[in-house]
PDB file of C-alpha atoms and ligand atoms in Angstrom:
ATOM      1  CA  UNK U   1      15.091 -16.824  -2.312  1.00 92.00           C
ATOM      2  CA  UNK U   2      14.563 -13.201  -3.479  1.00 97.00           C
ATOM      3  CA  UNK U   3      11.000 -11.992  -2.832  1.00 98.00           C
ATOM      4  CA  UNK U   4       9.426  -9.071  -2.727  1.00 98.00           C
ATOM      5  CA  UNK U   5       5.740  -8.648  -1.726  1.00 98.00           C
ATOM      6  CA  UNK U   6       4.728  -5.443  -1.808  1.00 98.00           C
ATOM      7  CA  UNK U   7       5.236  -3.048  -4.872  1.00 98.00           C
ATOM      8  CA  UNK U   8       3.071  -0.274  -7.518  1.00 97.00           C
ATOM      9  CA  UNK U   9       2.486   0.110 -10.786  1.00 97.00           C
ATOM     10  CA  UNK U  10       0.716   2.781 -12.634  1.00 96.00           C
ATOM     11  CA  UNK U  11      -2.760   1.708 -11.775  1.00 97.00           C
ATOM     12  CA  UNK U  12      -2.218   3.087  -8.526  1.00 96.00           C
ATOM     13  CA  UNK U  13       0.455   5.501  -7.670  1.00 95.00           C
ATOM     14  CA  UNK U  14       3.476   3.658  -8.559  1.00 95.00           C
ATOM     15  CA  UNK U  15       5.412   4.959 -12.122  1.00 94.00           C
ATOM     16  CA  UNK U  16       6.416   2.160 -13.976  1.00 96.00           C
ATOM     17  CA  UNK U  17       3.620   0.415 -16.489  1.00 97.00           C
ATOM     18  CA  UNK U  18       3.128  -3.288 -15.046  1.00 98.00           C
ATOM     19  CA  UNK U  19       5.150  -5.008 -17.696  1.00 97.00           C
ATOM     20  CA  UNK U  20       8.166  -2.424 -17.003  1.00 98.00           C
ATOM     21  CA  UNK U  21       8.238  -3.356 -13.475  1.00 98.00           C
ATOM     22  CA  UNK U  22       8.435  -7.322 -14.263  1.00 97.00           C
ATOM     23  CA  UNK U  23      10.932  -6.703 -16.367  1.00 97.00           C
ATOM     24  CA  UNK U  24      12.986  -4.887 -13.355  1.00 97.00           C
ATOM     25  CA  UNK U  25      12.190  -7.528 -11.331  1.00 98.00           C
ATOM     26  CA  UNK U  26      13.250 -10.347 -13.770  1.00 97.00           C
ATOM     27  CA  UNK U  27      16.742  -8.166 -14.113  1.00 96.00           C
ATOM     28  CA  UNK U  28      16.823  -7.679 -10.382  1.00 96.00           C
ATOM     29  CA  UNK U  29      16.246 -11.723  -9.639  1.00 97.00           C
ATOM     30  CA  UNK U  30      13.332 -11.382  -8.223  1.00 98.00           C
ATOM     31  CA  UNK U  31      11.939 -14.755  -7.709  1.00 98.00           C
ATOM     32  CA  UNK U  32       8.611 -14.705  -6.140  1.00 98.00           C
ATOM     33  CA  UNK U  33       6.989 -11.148  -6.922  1.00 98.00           C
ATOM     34  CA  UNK U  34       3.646  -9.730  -5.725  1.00 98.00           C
ATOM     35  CA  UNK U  35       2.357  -6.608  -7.288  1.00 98.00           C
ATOM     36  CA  UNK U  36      -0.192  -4.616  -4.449  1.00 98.00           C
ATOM     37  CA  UNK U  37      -1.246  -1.358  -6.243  1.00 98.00           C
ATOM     38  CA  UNK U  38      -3.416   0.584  -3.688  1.00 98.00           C
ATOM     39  CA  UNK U  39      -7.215  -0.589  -4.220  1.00 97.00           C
ATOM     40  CA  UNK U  40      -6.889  -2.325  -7.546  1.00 98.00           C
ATOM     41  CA  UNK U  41      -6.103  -5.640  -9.510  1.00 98.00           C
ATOM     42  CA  UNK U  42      -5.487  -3.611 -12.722  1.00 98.00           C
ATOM     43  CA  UNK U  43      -1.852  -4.951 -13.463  1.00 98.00           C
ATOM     44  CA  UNK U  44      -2.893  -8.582 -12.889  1.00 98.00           C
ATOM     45  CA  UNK U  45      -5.580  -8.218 -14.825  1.00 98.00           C
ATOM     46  CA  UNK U  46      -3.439  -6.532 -17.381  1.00 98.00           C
ATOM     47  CA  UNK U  47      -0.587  -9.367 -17.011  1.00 97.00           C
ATOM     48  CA  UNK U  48      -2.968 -12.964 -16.733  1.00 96.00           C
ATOM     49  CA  UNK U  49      -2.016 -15.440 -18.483  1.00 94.00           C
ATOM     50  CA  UNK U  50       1.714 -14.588 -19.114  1.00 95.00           C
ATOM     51  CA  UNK U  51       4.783 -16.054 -17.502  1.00 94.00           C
ATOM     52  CA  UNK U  52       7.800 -14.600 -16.923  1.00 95.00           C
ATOM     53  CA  UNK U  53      10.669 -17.385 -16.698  1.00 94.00           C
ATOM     54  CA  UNK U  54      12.424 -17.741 -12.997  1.00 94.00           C
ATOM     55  CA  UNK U  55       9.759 -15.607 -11.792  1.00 98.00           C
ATOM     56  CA  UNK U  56       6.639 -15.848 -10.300  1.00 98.00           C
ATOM     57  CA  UNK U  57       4.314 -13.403  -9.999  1.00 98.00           C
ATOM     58  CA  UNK U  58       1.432 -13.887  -6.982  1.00 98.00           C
ATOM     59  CA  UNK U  59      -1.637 -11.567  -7.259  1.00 98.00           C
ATOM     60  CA  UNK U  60      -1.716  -9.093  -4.536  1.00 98.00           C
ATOM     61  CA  UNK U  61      -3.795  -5.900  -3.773  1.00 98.00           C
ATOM     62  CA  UNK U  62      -3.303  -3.471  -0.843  1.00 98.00           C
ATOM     63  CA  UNK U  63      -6.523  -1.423   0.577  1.00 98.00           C
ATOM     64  CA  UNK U  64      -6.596   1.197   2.579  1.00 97.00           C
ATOM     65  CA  UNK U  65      -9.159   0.858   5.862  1.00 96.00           C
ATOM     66  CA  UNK U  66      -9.995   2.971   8.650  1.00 93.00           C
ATOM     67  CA  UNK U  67      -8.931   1.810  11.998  1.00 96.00           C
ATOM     68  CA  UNK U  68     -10.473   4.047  14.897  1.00 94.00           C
ATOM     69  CA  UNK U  69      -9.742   6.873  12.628  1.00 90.00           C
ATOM     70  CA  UNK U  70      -6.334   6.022  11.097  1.00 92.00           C
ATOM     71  CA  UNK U  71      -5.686   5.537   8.091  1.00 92.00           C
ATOM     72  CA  UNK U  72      -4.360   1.457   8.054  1.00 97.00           C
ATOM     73  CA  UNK U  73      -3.225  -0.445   4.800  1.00 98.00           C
ATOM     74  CA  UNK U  74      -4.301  -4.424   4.638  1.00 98.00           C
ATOM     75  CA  UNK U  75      -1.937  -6.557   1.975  1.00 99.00           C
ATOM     76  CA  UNK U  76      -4.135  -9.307   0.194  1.00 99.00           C
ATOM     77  CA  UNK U  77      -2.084 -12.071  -1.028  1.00 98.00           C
ATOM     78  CA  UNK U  78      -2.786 -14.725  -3.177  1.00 98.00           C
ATOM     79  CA  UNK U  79      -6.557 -13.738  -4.041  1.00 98.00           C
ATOM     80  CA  UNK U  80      -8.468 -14.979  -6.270  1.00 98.00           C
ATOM     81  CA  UNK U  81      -8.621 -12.551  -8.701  1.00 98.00           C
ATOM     82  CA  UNK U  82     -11.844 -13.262  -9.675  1.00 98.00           C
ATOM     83  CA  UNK U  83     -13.759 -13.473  -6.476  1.00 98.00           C
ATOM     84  CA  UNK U  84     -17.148 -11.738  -6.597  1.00 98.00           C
ATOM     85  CA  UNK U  85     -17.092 -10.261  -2.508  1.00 98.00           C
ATOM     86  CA  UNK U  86     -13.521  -8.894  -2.919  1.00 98.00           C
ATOM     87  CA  UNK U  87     -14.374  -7.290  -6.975  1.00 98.00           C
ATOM     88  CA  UNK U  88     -17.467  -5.229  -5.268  1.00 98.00           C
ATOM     89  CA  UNK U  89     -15.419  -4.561  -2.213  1.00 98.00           C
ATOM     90  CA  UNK U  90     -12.921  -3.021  -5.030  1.00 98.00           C
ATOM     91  CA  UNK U  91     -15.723  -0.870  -6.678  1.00 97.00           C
ATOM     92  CA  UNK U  92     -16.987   0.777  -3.278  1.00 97.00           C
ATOM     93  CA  UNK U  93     -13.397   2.139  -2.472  1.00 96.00           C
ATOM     94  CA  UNK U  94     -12.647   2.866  -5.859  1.00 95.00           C
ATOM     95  CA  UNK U  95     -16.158   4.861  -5.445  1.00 96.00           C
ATOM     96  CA  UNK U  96     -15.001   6.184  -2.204  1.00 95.00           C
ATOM     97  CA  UNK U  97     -11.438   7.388  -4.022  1.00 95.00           C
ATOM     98  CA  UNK U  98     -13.322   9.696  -6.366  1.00 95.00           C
ATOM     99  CA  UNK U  99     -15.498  10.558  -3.425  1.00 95.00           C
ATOM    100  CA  UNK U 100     -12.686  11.689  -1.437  1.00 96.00           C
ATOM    101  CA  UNK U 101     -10.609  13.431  -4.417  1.00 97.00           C
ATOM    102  CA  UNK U 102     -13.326  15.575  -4.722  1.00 97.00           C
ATOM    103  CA  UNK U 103     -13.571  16.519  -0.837  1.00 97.00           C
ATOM    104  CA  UNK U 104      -9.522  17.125  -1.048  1.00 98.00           C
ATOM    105  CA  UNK U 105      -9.991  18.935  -3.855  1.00 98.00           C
ATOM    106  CA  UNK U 106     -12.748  21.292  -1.684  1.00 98.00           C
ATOM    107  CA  UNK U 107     -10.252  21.222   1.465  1.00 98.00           C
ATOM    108  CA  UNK U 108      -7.386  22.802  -0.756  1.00 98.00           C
ATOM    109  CA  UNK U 109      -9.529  25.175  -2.556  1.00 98.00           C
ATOM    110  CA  UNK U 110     -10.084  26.370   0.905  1.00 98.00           C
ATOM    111  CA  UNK U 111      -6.371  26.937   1.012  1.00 97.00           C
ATOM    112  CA  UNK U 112      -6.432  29.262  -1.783  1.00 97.00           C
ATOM    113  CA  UNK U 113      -5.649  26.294  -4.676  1.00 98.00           C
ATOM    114  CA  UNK U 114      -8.746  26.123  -6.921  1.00 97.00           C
ATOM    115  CA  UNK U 115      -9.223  23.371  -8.889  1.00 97.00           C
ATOM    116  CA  UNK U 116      -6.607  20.836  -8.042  1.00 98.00           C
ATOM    117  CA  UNK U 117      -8.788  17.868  -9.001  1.00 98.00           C
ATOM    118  CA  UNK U 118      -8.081  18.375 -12.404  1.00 96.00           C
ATOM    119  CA  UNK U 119      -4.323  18.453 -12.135  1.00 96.00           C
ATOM    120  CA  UNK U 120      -4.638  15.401 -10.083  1.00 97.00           C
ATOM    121  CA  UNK U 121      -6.489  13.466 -12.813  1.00 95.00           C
ATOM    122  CA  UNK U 122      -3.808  14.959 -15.079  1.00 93.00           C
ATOM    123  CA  UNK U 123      -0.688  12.891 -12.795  1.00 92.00           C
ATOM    124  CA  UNK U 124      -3.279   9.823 -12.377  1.00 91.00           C
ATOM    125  CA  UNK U 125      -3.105   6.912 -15.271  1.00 83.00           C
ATOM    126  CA  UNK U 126      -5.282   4.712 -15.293  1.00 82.00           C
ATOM    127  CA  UNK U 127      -8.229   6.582 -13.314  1.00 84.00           C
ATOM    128  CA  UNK U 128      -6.923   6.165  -9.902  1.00 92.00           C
ATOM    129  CA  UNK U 129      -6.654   9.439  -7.936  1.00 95.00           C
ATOM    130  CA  UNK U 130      -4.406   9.718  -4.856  1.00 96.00           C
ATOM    131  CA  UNK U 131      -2.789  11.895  -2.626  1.00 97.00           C
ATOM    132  CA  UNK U 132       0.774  11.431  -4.808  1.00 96.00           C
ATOM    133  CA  UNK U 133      -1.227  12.911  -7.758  1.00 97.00           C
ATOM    134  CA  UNK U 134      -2.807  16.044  -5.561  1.00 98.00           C
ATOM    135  CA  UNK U 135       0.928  16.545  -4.372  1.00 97.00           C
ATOM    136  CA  UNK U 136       2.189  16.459  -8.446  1.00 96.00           C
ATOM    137  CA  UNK U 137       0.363  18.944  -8.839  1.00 98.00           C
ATOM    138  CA  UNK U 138       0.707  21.276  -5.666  1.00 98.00           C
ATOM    139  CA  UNK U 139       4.521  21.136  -6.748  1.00 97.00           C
ATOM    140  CA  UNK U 140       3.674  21.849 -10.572  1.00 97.00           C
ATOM    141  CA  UNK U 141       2.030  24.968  -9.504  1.00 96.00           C
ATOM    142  CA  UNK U 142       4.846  26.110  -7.396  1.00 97.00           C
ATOM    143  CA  UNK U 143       3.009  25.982  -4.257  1.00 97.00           C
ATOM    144  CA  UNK U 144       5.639  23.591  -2.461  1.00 98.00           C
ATOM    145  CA  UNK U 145       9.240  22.742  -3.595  1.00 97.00           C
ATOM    146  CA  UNK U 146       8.505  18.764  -3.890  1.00 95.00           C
ATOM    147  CA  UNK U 147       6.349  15.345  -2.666  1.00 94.00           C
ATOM    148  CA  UNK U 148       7.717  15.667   0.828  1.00 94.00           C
ATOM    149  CA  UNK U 149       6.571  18.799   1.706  1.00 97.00           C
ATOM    150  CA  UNK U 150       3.444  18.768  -0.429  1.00 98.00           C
ATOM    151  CA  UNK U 151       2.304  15.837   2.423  1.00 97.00           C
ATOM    152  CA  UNK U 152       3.981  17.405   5.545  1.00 97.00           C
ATOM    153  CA  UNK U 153       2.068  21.100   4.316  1.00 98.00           C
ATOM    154  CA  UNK U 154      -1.019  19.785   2.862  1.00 98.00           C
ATOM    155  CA  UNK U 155      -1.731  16.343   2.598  1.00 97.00           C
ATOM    156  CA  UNK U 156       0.024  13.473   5.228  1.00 95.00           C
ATOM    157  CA  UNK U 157      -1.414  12.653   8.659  1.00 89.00           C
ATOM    158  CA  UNK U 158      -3.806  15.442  10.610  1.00 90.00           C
ATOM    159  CA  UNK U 159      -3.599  17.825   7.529  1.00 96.00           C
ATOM    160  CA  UNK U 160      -6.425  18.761   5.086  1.00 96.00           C
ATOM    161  CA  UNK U 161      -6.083  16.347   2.583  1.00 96.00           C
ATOM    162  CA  UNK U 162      -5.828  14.194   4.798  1.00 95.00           C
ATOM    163  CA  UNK U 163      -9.373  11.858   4.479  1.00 93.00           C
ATOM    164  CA  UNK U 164      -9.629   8.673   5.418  1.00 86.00           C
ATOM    165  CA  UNK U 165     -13.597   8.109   6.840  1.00 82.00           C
ATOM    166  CA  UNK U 166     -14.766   7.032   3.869  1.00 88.00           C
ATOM    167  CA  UNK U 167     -12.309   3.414   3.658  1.00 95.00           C
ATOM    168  CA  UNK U 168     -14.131   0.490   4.503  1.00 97.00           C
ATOM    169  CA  UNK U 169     -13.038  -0.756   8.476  1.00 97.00           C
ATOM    170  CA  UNK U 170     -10.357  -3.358   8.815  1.00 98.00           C
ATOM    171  CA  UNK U 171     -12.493  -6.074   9.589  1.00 98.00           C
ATOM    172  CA  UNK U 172     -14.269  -5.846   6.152  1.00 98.00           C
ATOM    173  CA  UNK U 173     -11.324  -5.613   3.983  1.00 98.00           C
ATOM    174  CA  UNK U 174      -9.587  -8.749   5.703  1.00 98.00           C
ATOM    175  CA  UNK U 175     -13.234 -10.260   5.110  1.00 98.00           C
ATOM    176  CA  UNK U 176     -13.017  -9.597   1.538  1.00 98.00           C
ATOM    177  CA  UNK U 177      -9.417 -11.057   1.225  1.00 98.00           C
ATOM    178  CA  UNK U 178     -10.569 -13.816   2.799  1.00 98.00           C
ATOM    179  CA  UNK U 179     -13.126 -14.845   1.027  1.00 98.00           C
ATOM    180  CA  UNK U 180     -10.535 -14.355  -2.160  1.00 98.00           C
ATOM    181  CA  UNK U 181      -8.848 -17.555  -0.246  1.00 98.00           C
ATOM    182  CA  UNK U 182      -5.997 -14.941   0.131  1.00 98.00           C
ATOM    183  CA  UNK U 183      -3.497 -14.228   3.454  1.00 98.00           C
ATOM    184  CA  UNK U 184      -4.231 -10.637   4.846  1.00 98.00           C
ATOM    185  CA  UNK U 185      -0.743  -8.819   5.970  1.00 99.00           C
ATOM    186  CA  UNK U 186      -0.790  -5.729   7.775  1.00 99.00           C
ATOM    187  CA  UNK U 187       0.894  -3.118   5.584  1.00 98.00           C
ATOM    188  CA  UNK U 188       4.145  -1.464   6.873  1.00 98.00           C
ATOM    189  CA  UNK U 189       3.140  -1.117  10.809  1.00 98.00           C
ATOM    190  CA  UNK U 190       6.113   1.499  11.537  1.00 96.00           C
ATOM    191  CA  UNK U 191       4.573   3.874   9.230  1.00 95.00           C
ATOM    192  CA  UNK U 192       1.583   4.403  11.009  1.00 94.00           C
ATOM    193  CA  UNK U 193       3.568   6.101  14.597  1.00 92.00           C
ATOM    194  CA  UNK U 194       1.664   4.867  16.799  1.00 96.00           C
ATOM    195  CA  UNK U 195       3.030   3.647  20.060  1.00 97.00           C
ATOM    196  CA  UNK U 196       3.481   0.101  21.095  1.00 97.00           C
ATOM    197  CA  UNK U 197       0.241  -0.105  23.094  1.00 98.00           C
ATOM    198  CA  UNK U 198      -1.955   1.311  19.818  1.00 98.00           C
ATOM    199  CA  UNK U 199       0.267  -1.041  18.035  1.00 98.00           C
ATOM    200  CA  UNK U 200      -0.634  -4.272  20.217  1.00 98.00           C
ATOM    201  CA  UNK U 201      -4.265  -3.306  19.908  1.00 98.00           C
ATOM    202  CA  UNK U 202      -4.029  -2.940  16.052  1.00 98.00           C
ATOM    203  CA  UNK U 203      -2.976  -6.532  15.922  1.00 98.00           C
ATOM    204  CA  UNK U 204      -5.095  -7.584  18.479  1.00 98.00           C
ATOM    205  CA  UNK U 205      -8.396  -6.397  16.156  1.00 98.00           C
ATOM    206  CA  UNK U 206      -5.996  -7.616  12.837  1.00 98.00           C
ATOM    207  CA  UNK U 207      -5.602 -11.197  14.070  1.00 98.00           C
ATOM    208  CA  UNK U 208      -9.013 -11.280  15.701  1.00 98.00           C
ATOM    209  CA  UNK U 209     -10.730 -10.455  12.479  1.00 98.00           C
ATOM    210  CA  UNK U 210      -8.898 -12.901  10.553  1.00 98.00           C
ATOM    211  CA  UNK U 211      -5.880 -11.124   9.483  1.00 98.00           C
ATOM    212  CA  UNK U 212      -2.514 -14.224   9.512  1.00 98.00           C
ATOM    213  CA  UNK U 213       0.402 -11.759   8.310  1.00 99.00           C
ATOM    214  CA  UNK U 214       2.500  -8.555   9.005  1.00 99.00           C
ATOM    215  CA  UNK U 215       5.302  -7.320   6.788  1.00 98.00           C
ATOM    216  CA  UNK U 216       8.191  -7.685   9.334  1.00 98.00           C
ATOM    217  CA  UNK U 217      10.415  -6.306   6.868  1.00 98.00           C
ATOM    218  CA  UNK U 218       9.168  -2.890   4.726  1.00 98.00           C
ATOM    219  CA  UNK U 219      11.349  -0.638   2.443  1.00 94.00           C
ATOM    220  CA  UNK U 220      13.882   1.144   3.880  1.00 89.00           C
ATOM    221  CA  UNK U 221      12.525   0.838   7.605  1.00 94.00           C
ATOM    222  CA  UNK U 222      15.499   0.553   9.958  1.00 96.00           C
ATOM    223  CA  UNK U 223      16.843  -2.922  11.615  1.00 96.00           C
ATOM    224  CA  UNK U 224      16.443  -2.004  15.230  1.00 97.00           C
ATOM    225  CA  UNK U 225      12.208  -1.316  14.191  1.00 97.00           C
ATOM    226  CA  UNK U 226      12.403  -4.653  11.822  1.00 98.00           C
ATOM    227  CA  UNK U 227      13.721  -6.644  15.317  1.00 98.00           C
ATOM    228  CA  UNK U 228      10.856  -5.300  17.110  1.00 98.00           C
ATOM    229  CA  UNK U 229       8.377  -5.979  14.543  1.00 98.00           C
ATOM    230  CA  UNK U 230       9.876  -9.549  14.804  1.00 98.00           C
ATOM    231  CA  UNK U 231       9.091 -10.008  18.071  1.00 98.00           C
ATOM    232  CA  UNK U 232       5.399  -8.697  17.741  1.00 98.00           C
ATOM    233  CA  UNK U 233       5.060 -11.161  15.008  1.00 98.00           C
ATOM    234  CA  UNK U 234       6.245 -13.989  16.932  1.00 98.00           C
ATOM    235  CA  UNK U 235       4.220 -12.802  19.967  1.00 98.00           C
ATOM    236  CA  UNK U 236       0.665 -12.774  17.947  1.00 98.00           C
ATOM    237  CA  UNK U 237       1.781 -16.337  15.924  1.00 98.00           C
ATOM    238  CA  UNK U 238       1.572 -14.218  12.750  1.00 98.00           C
ATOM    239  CA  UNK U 239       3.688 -15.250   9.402  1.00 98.00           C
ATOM    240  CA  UNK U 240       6.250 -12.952   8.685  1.00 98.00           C
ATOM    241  CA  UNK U 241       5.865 -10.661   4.795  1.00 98.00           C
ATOM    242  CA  UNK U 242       8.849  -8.716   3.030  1.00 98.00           C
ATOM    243  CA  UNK U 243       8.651  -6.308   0.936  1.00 98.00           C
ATOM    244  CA  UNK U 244       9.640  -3.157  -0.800  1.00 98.00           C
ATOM    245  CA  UNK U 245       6.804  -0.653  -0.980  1.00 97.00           C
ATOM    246  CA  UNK U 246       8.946   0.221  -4.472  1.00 97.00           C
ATOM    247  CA  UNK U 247       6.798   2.933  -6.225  1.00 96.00           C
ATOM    248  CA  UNK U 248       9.519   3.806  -9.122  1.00 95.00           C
ATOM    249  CA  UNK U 249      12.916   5.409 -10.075  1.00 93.00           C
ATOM    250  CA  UNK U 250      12.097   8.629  -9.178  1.00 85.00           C
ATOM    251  CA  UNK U 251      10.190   8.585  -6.002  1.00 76.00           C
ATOM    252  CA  UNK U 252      11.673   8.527  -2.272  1.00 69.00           C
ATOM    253  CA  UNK U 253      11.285   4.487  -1.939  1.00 78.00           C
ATOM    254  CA  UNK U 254      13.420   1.694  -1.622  1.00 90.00           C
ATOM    255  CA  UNK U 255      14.630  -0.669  -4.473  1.00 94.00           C
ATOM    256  CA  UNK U 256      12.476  -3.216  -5.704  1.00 97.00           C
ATOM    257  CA  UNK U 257      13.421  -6.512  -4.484  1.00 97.00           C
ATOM    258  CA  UNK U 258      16.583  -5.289  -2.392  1.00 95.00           C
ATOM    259  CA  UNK U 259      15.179  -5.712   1.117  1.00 96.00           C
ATOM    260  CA  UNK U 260      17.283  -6.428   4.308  1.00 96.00           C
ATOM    261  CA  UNK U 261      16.835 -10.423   5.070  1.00 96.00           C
ATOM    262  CA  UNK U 262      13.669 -11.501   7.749  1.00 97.00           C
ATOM    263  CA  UNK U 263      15.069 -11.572  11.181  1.00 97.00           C
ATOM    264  CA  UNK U 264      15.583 -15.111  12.695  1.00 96.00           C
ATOM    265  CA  UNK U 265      12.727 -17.255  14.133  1.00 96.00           C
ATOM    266  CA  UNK U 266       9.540 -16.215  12.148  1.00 98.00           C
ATOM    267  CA  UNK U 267       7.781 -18.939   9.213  1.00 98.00           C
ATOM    268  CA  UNK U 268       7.864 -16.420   5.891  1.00 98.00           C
ATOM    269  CA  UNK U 269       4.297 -16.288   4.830  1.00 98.00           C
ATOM    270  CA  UNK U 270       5.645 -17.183   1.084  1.00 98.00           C
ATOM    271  CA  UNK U 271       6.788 -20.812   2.236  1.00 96.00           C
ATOM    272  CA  UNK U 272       3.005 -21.406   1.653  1.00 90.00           C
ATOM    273  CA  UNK U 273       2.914 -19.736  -2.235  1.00 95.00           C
TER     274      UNK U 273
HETATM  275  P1  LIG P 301      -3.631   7.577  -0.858  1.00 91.67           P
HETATM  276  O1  LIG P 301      -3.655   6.179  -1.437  1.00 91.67           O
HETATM  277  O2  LIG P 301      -4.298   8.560  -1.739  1.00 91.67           O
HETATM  278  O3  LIG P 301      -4.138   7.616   0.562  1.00 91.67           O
HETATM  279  O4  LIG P 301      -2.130   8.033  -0.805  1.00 91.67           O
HETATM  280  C1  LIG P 301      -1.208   7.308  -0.046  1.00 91.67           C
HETATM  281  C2  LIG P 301       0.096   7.203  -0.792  1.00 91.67           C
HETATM  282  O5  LIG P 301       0.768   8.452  -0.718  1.00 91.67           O
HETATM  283  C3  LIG P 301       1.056   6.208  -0.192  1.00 91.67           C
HETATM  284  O6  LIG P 301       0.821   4.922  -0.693  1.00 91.67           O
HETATM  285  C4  LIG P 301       2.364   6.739  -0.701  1.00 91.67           C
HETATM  286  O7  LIG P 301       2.583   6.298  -2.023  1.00 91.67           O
HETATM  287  C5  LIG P 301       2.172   8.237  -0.740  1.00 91.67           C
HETATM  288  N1  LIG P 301       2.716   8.933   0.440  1.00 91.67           N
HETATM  289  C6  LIG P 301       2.282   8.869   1.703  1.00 91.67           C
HETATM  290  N2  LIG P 301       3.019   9.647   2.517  1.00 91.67           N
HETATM  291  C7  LIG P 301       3.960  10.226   1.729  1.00 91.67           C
HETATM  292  C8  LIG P 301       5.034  11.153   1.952  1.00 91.67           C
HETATM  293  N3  LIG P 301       5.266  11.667   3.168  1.00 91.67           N
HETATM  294  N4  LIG P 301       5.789  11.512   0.898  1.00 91.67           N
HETATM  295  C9  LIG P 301       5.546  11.007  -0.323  1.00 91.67           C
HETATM  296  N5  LIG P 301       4.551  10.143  -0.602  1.00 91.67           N
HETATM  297  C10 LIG P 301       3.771   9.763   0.407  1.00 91.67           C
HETATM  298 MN1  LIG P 302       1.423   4.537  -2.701  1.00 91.67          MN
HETATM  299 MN1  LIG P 303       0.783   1.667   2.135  1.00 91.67          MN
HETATM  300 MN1  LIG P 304       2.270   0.415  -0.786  1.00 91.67          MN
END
């Protein structure tokens, strides 16, 4: 079965308008499809109510939490869209995302690049402001040559747009999810380098709180890291999530719906959707 659980549209930082990326996924043969934009149910609300043939599209949401500092990304899948706890957990960190865009756009003034805030909102459909958009428009101006050095200069981990107090902590986001009668997944765990230990502790505190998923298999993550995500995820009894973090033609992610198979000996958390 083709699946792929983890994917943007443009009400977060992904390209493609939410209809555009069904339709790739339809051509692709995507059967089971969850859109996650960062901190919003904005396609799904855009999309209830239609169906789209062979596929089926399972609402989804990934939020971004602070874990003893870090910046950690918790997949919801299967909420209930209209669940009052996770809609007001919504508003606060879309609150905390405006919050935030205006401290990054103080830390890069402080750099010497006034007023980025307002390119940002330029880049962002939709309302949502995130780094991608600050990073749009570092490049517009000519300050650095594209995305990838925009983050590694001014904005990815330890740099000065890099803010992530202001999430909610794990614990409440999987609470919210939860409460959505939806499966938390922890988001991508090889993106966040941390070493095994800090990795066995993060899903000590994910399972502990509630969290019953981790995304074995992420974009374009290599197989020797997918086999030792495997074995984490049998070790903690968690369900095993796929997917392709796919955030449009033009930016540096992998192919929507194209992801290497699960290794062998984990339950796939969509034999339950
Ligand atoms: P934010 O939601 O504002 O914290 O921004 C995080 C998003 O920035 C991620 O979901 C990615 O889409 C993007 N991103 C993170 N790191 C990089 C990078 N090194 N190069 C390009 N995009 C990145
Ligand atoms: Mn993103
Ligand atoms: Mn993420
Ligand atoms: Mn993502």
């Amino acid at each position: 079965m083709r699946v792929d659980l983890h994917c943007h549209t443009r009400h977060s930082d992904g390209e493609l308008d939410a209809p555009d990326l069904l339709a790739l996924a339809v051509e692709r043969g995507v059967e089971l499809l969850a859109i996650t934009d960062h901190d919003s149910l904005g396609a799904h609300d855009e999309l209830a109510g239609q169906s789209f043939g062979q596929l089926q599209l399972l609402s989804g949401i990934e939020l971004s939490t602070s874990w003893r500092g870090r910046g950690v990304h918790i997949v919801g899948l299967n909420v209930d869209t209209d669940n009052s706890a996770l809609r007001a957990g919504i508003a606060a960190q879309q609150q905390a995302r405006q919050l935030r865009a205006e401290i990054i756009d103080t830390k890069l003034a402080k750099l010497g690049f006034a007023d980025t805030l307002a390119g940002a909102r330029h880049y962002a459909a939709n309302g949502f402001i995130g780094r991608p958009h600050f990073a749009a428009e570092l490049v517009a101006r000519g300050a650095v040559k594209d995305t990838a050095s925009a983050f590694k200069k001014y904005l990815g981990a330890g740099k000065a747009g890099d803010i992530k107090e202001q999430w909610a902590d794990l614990a409440s986001v999987i609470e919210w999810i939860t409460a959505a009668g939806g499966v938390a997944v922890l988001a991508h765990p090889d993106k966040y380098q941390l070493t095994r230990t800090k990795l066995v502790e993060l899903l000590g505190d994910f399972t502990a709180a509630g969290g019953r998923a981790m995304e074995v298999v992420s974009g374009n993550q290599t197989a020797a890291s997918s086999r030792q995500l495997a074995q984490l995820c049998r070790q903690f009894d968690l369900l095993a999530s796929s997917g392709s973090d796919y955030h449009g033609p033009s930016l540096p992610w992998a192919s929507l719906g194209n992801q290497a198979p699960l290794p062998g000996g984990l339950t796939p958390v969509w034999a339950q959707f």
